[in-house]
PDB file of C-alpha atoms in Angstrom:
ATOM      1  CA  MET Z   1     -58.176-197.628-191.298  1.00  0.00           C
ATOM      2  CA  HIS Z   2     -55.472-196.142-189.096  1.00  0.00           C
ATOM      3  CA  LEU Z   3     -58.033-195.189-186.427  1.00  0.00           C
ATOM      4  CA  LEU Z   4     -59.574-198.682-186.542  1.00  0.00           C
ATOM      5  CA  ARG Z   5     -56.146-200.288-186.059  1.00  0.00           C
ATOM      6  CA  LYS Z   6     -55.460-197.923-183.169  1.00  0.00           C
ATOM      7  CA  SER Z   7     -58.812-198.877-181.563  1.00  0.00           C
ATOM      8  CA  ILE Z   8     -58.114-202.587-181.897  1.00  0.00           C
ATOM      9  CA  GLN Z   9     -54.594-202.153-180.526  1.00  0.00           C
ATOM     10  CA  SER Z  10     -55.977-200.300-177.493  1.00  0.00           C
ATOM     11  CA  LEU Z  11     -58.463-203.119-176.827  1.00  0.00           C
ATOM     12  CA  ARG Z  12     -55.756-205.788-177.135  1.00  0.00           C
ATOM     13  CA  ILE Z  13     -53.448-203.944-174.747  1.00  0.00           C
ATOM     14  CA  SER Z  14     -56.290-203.599-172.244  1.00  0.00           C
ATOM     15  CA  LEU Z  15     -57.209-207.293-172.466  1.00  0.00           C
ATOM     16  CA  ASN Z  16     -53.594-208.402-171.980  1.00  0.00           C
ATOM     17  CA  SER Z  17     -53.231-206.028-169.038  1.00  0.00           C
ATOM     18  CA  ARG Z  18     -56.401-207.466-167.424  1.00  0.00           C
ATOM     19  CA  ARG Z  19     -55.144-211.027-167.901  1.00  0.00           C
ATOM     20  CA  LEU Z  20     -51.928-210.149-166.092  1.00  0.00           C
ATOM     21  CA  GLY Z  21     -53.895-208.589-163.236  1.00  0.00           C
ATOM     22  CA  ASN Z  22     -52.416-205.111-163.641  1.00  0.00           C
ATOM     23  CA  GLY Z  23     -54.333-202.331-161.924  1.00  0.00           C
ATOM     24  CA  ARG Z  24     -57.297-204.388-160.768  1.00  0.00           C
ATOM     25  CA  GLU Z  25     -59.604-203.161-158.022  1.00  0.00           C
ATOM     26  CA  PRO Z  26     -60.782-205.624-155.351  1.00  0.00           C
ATOM     27  CA  SER Z  27     -64.379-205.214-156.514  1.00  0.00           C
ATOM     28  CA  GLU Z  28     -63.549-206.199-160.095  1.00  0.00           C
ATOM     29  CA  ASN Z  29     -64.166-209.717-161.345  1.00  0.00           C
ATOM     30  CA  PHE Z  30     -63.609-211.569-164.578  1.00  0.00           C
ATOM     31  CA  THR Z  31     -66.869-212.467-166.260  1.00  0.00           C
ATOM     32  CA  SER Z  32     -67.415-215.955-167.605  1.00  0.00           C
ATOM     33  CA  VAL Z  33     -66.667-216.697-171.240  1.00  0.00           C
ATOM     34  CA  SER Z  34     -70.399-216.980-172.023  1.00  0.00           C
ATOM     35  CA  VAL Z  35     -71.094-213.536-170.521  1.00  0.00           C
ATOM     36  CA  MET Z  36     -68.144-212.082-172.407  1.00  0.00           C
ATOM     37  CA  GLN Z  37     -69.488-213.580-175.643  1.00  0.00           C
ATOM     38  CA  ALA Z  38     -72.959-212.163-174.978  1.00  0.00           C
ATOM     39  CA  VAL Z  39     -71.702-208.711-174.038  1.00  0.00           C
ATOM     40  CA  GLY Z  40     -68.952-208.818-176.609  1.00  0.00           C
ATOM     41  CA  PHE Z  41     -66.630-206.324-174.979  1.00  0.00           C
ATOM     42  CA  VAL Z  42     -63.330-207.076-173.234  1.00  0.00           C
ATOM     43  CA  MET Z  43     -63.547-203.960-171.072  1.00  0.00           C
ATOM     44  CA  THR Z  44     -66.574-205.325-169.237  1.00  0.00           C
ATOM     45  CA  ASN Z  45     -64.188-206.564-166.549  1.00  0.00           C
ATOM     46  CA  LYS Z  46     -62.797-203.120-165.705  1.00  0.00           C
ATOM     47  CA  TYR Z  47     -64.490-200.692-163.330  1.00  0.00           C
ATOM     48  CA  SER Z  48     -63.938-197.186-164.645  1.00  0.00           C
ATOM     49  CA  GLU Z  49     -66.304-194.462-163.519  1.00  0.00           C
ATOM     50  CA  GLY Z  50     -65.596-190.877-164.462  1.00  0.00           C
ATOM     51  CA  TYR Z  51     -63.974-189.279-167.465  1.00  0.00           C
ATOM     52  CA  PRO Z  52     -60.672-190.023-169.232  1.00  0.00           C
ATOM     53  CA  SER Z  53     -57.632-188.908-167.212  1.00  0.00           C
ATOM     54  CA  ALA Z  54     -59.873-187.961-164.262  1.00  0.00           C
ATOM     55  CA  ARG Z  55     -61.022-191.310-162.903  1.00  0.00           C
ATOM     56  CA  TYR Z  56     -61.286-192.204-159.253  1.00  0.00           C
ATOM     57  CA  TYR Z  57     -59.589-195.607-159.543  1.00  0.00           C
ATOM     58  CA  GLY Z  58     -56.219-196.185-161.134  1.00  0.00           C
ATOM     59  CA  GLY Z  59     -55.310-198.616-163.884  1.00  0.00           C
ATOM     60  CA  ASN Z  60     -57.630-197.082-166.458  1.00  0.00           C
ATOM     61  CA  GLU Z  61     -55.074-195.839-168.957  1.00  0.00           C
ATOM     62  CA  TYR Z  62     -56.277-198.231-171.693  1.00  0.00           C
ATOM     63  CA  ILE Z  63     -59.906-197.430-170.953  1.00  0.00           C
ATOM     64  CA  ASP Z  64     -58.964-193.736-171.183  1.00  0.00           C
ATOM     65  CA  MET Z  65     -57.205-194.283-174.531  1.00  0.00           C
ATOM     66  CA  THR Z  66     -60.190-196.154-175.939  1.00  0.00           C
ATOM     67  CA  GLU Z  67     -62.818-193.749-174.610  1.00  0.00           C
ATOM     68  CA  SER Z  68     -60.898-190.727-175.903  1.00  0.00           C
ATOM     69  CA  LEU Z  69     -60.560-192.418-179.277  1.00  0.00           C
ATOM     70  CA  CYS Z  70     -64.324-193.125-179.354  1.00  0.00           C
ATOM     71  CA  GLN Z  71     -65.060-189.529-178.391  1.00  0.00           C
ATOM     72  CA  ASN Z  72     -62.883-188.303-181.256  1.00  0.00           C
ATOM     73  CA  HIS Z  73     -64.657-190.692-183.671  1.00  0.00           C
ATOM     74  CA  ALA Z  74     -68.022-189.282-182.520  1.00  0.00           C
ATOM     75  CA  PHE Z  75     -66.818-185.703-182.912  1.00  0.00           C
ATOM     76  CA  GLU Z  76     -65.719-186.434-186.477  1.00  0.00           C
ATOM     77  CA  ALA Z  77     -68.740-188.561-187.428  1.00  0.00           C
ATOM     78  CA  PHE Z  78     -71.302-186.012-186.247  1.00  0.00           C
ATOM     79  CA  TRP Z  79     -69.277-182.847-186.965  1.00  0.00           C
ATOM     80  CA  LEU Z  80     -69.274-181.881-183.292  1.00  0.00           C
ATOM     81  CA  ASP Z  81     -67.133-179.186-181.723  1.00  0.00           C
ATOM     82  CA  PRO Z  82     -64.981-180.855-178.994  1.00  0.00           C
ATOM     83  CA  ALA Z  83     -64.940-177.590-177.018  1.00  0.00           C
ATOM     84  CA  LYS Z  84     -68.728-177.700-176.785  1.00  0.00           C
ATOM     85  CA  TRP Z  85     -69.191-181.481-176.501  1.00  0.00           C
ATOM     86  CA  GLY Z  86     -66.008-182.360-174.599  1.00  0.00           C
ATOM     87  CA  GLY Z  87     -67.870-184.291-171.907  1.00  0.00           C
ATOM     88  CA  LEU Z  88     -69.358-186.746-174.390  1.00  0.00           C
ATOM     89  CA  GLN Z  89     -69.664-190.120-172.697  1.00  0.00           C
ATOM     90  CA  ILE Z  90     -71.763-193.260-172.990  1.00  0.00           C
ATOM     91  CA  PRO Z  91     -74.872-192.623-170.871  1.00  0.00           C
ATOM     92  CA  SER Z  92     -74.624-194.489-167.589  1.00  0.00           C
ATOM     93  CA  PHE Z  93     -78.335-195.296-167.695  1.00  0.00           C
ATOM     94  CA  LEU Z  94     -77.752-197.814-170.480  1.00  0.00           C
ATOM     95  CA  ALA Z  95     -76.711-200.388-167.897  1.00  0.00           C
ATOM     96  CA  VAL Z  96     -79.410-199.515-165.356  1.00  0.00           C
ATOM     97  CA  ASN Z  97     -80.878-202.250-163.183  1.00  0.00           C
ATOM     98  CA  VAL Z  98     -84.566-201.750-163.945  1.00  0.00           C
ATOM     99  CA  GLN Z  99     -85.770-204.229-161.321  1.00  0.00           C
ATOM    100  CA  SER Z 100     -84.515-202.046-158.481  1.00  0.00           C
ATOM    101  CA  LEU Z 101     -86.584-199.161-159.879  1.00  0.00           C
ATOM    102  CA  SER Z 102     -89.730-201.235-160.307  1.00  0.00           C
ATOM    103  CA  GLY Z 103     -91.141-200.636-156.828  1.00  0.00           C
ATOM    104  CA  SER Z 104     -91.402-204.370-156.278  1.00  0.00           C
ATOM    105  CA  PRO Z 105     -91.642-205.264-152.570  1.00  0.00           C
ATOM    106  CA  VAL Z 106     -89.117-208.048-153.109  1.00  0.00           C
ATOM    107  CA  GLN Z 107     -86.478-205.328-153.445  1.00  0.00           C
ATOM    108  CA  SER Z 108     -86.692-204.429-149.766  1.00  0.00           C
ATOM    109  CA  MET Z 109     -87.323-207.823-148.224  1.00  0.00           C
ATOM    110  CA  TYR Z 110     -83.866-209.264-147.794  1.00  0.00           C
ATOM    111  CA  SER Z 111     -81.468-206.362-147.913  1.00  0.00           C
ATOM    112  CA  LEU Z 112     -79.444-206.002-144.723  1.00  0.00           C
ATOM    113  CA  SER Z 113     -79.354-202.246-145.225  1.00  0.00           C
ATOM    114  CA  HIS Z 114     -83.141-202.134-144.879  1.00  0.00           C
ATOM    115  CA  GLY Z 115     -83.134-203.713-141.415  1.00  0.00           C
ATOM    116  CA  TYR Z 116     -83.466-207.413-142.207  1.00  0.00           C
ATOM    117  CA  GLN Z 117     -84.704-209.514-139.333  1.00  0.00           C
ATOM    118  CA  THR Z 118     -86.383-212.853-138.756  1.00  0.00           C
ATOM    119  CA  ASP Z 119     -89.045-213.732-136.189  1.00  0.00           C
ATOM    120  CA  ILE Z 120     -86.271-215.001-133.921  1.00  0.00           C
ATOM    121  CA  LYS Z 121     -83.332-212.669-134.518  1.00  0.00           C
ATOM    122  CA  LYS Z 122     -82.580-209.102-135.601  1.00  0.00           C
ATOM    123  CA  ILE Z 123     -79.754-209.498-138.063  1.00  0.00           C
ATOM    124  CA  SER Z 124     -78.613-206.028-139.124  1.00  0.00           C
ATOM    125  CA  ALA Z 125     -77.729-202.959-137.061  1.00  0.00           C
ATOM    126  CA  VAL Z 126     -80.702-201.121-138.551  1.00  0.00           C
ATOM    127  CA  SER Z 127     -83.123-203.727-137.177  1.00  0.00           C
ATOM    128  CA  ILE Z 128     -81.386-203.740-133.782  1.00  0.00           C
ATOM    129  CA  PHE Z 129     -81.814-200.000-133.281  1.00  0.00           C
ATOM    130  CA  PHE Z 130     -85.092-199.503-135.167  1.00  0.00           C
ATOM    131  CA  GLU Z 131     -88.322-201.424-135.523  1.00  0.00           C
ATOM    132  CA  THR Z 132     -88.523-202.556-139.128  1.00  0.00           C
ATOM    133  CA  ALA Z 133     -91.635-203.683-140.920  1.00  0.00           C
ATOM    134  CA  ILE Z 134     -91.963-204.881-144.474  1.00  0.00           C
ATOM    135  CA  GLN Z 135     -95.327-204.274-146.059  1.00  0.00           C
ATOM    136  CA  ILE Z 136     -96.336-206.549-148.890  1.00  0.00           C
ATOM    137  CA  GLU Z 137     -99.440-205.446-150.717  1.00  0.00           C
TER     138      GLU Z 137
END
């Protein structure tokens, strides 16, 4: 019960910190209430790549606390040796955008990085310096 209370406390601290705008990155947004209800996790709004205490962006102390706590729960639940499994982390592929891996031609049609242009105007630097052609099969 003590560990559960500690987990809940960590989540509450993180949520209150997010509401106050502490440590937010410009690329972070608040999701809508309906998305938050569907996802069911208050830390959805925080960008935190990397491992606890070694993240690129700041403001992740509550994420670090929670992730470390979850790692410790996993070590105990599955009788794992932390020295051997110390890098245990939720696989990043769980949130993969499958559509971008599908090979669909729509993926390359309107991206400025792929040299987007119209019949009248070349819009991106790639299309100005290179001839771009989109093949739709």
